[in-house]
Every structure is written in structure tokens, then in C-alpha cells.
PDB file of C-alpha atoms in Angstrom:
ATOM      1  CA  MET A  28     153.451-123.893  20.822  1.00 94.00           C
ATOM      2  CA  THR A  29     156.158-123.899  17.929  1.00 97.00           C
ATOM      3  CA  ILE A  30     156.838-121.432  15.239  1.00 96.00           C
ATOM      4  CA  ILE A  31     157.909-122.194  11.787  1.00 97.00           C
ATOM      5  CA  SER A  32     158.924-119.478   9.533  1.00 97.00           C
ATOM      6  CA  GLY A  33     161.442-119.493   5.716  1.00 97.00           C
ATOM      7  CA  SER A  34     162.648-115.573   7.708  1.00 97.00           C
ATOM      8  CA  PHE A  35     163.486-114.343  10.479  1.00 96.00           C
ATOM      9  CA  THR A  36     160.737-111.700  10.079  1.00 96.00           C
ATOM     10  CA  GLY A  37     158.009-113.924   8.977  1.00 97.00           C
ATOM     11  CA  ILE A  38     158.604-116.217  13.222  1.00 96.00           C
ATOM     12  CA  VAL A  39     158.439-112.229  14.604  1.00 95.00           C
ATOM     13  CA  GLU A  40     155.139-111.382  12.694  1.00 96.00           C
ATOM     14  CA  ALA A  41     153.858-114.929  13.489  1.00 96.00           C
ATOM     15  CA  LEU A  42     154.345-113.744  17.109  1.00 95.00           C
ATOM     16  CA  ARG A  43     153.052-110.152  16.876  1.00 96.00           C
ATOM     17  CA  ASN A  44     149.360-111.893  15.412  1.00 96.00           C
ATOM     18  CA  ARG A  45     149.556-113.851  18.488  1.00 94.00           C
ATOM     19  CA  GLY A  46     149.693-110.580  20.632  1.00 93.00           C
ATOM     20  CA  PHE A  47     153.022-110.387  21.639  1.00 93.00           C
ATOM     21  CA  LEU A  48     154.283-106.860  21.132  1.00 90.00           C
ATOM     22  CA  LEU A  49     158.154-107.137  22.102  1.00 91.00           C
ATOM     23  CA  LEU A  50     160.252-109.434  21.392  1.00 87.00           C
ATOM     24  CA  ALA A  51     161.062-109.186  25.702  1.00 89.00           C
ATOM     25  CA  GLU A  52     157.674-109.983  26.720  1.00 90.00           C
ATOM     26  CA  VAL A  53     158.396-113.908  24.730  1.00 94.00           C
ATOM     27  CA  LYS A  54     158.692-116.600  27.325  1.00 95.00           C
ATOM     28  CA  TRP A  55     161.324-118.405  25.393  1.00 96.00           C
ATOM     29  CA  ILE A  56     161.165-123.059  25.282  1.00 97.00           C
ATOM     30  CA  GLU A  57     163.884-122.650  22.097  1.00 96.00           C
ATOM     31  CA  GLN A  58     165.718-119.450  21.037  1.00 95.00           C
ATOM     32  CA  PRO A  59     165.490-119.657  17.230  1.00 96.00           C
ATOM     33  CA  CYS A  60     167.121-120.431  14.829  1.00 96.00           C
ATOM     34  CA  LYS A  61     167.832-121.631  11.221  1.00 96.00           C
ATOM     35  CA  CYS A  62     167.707-125.203  10.630  1.00 92.00           C
ATOM     36  CA  ALA A  63     167.408-126.713   6.996  1.00 91.00           C
ATOM     37  CA  GLY A  64     166.623-123.188   5.944  1.00 92.00           C
ATOM     38  CA  ARG A  65     163.868-122.758   8.378  1.00 97.00           C
ATOM     39  CA  TRP A  66     163.405-121.337  10.875  1.00 97.00           C
ATOM     40  CA  THR A  67     162.215-122.667  14.668  1.00 97.00           C
ATOM     41  CA  CYS A  68     161.208-121.634  17.440  1.00 97.00           C
ATOM     42  CA  LYS A  69     159.292-122.376  20.644  1.00 97.00           C
ATOM     43  CA  VAL A  70     157.252-119.968  23.060  1.00 96.00           C
ATOM     44  CA  SER A  71     155.391-120.777  26.396  1.00 94.00           C
ATOM     45  CA  VAL A  72     150.972-118.758  25.742  1.00 81.00           C
TER      46      VAL A  72
END
């Protein structure tokens, strides 16, 4: 799953909405990074 947000906080909120309560529980495919003014990441669901 790819998450795109305007802030890192937005990524955290999107992950919480998907059931991830702690960032340590997330299986990252691509860690959060800021590119072209947007935060993006990829996680395994």
C-alpha cells in the first residue's frame, strides 16, 4: 500500500486508520521520505 500525505503526521494518521498503532509494527517496503513537497511511503499490509 502506498501512502501519500502533505506531512509526516498525515502518514502516521493514515497508518493508525489502517490499524497500525505503533510505527514499530509497520512492515516498511519503502520508508517515509519527503519528495516534491509530499511525504510518501510504502508498507506491506
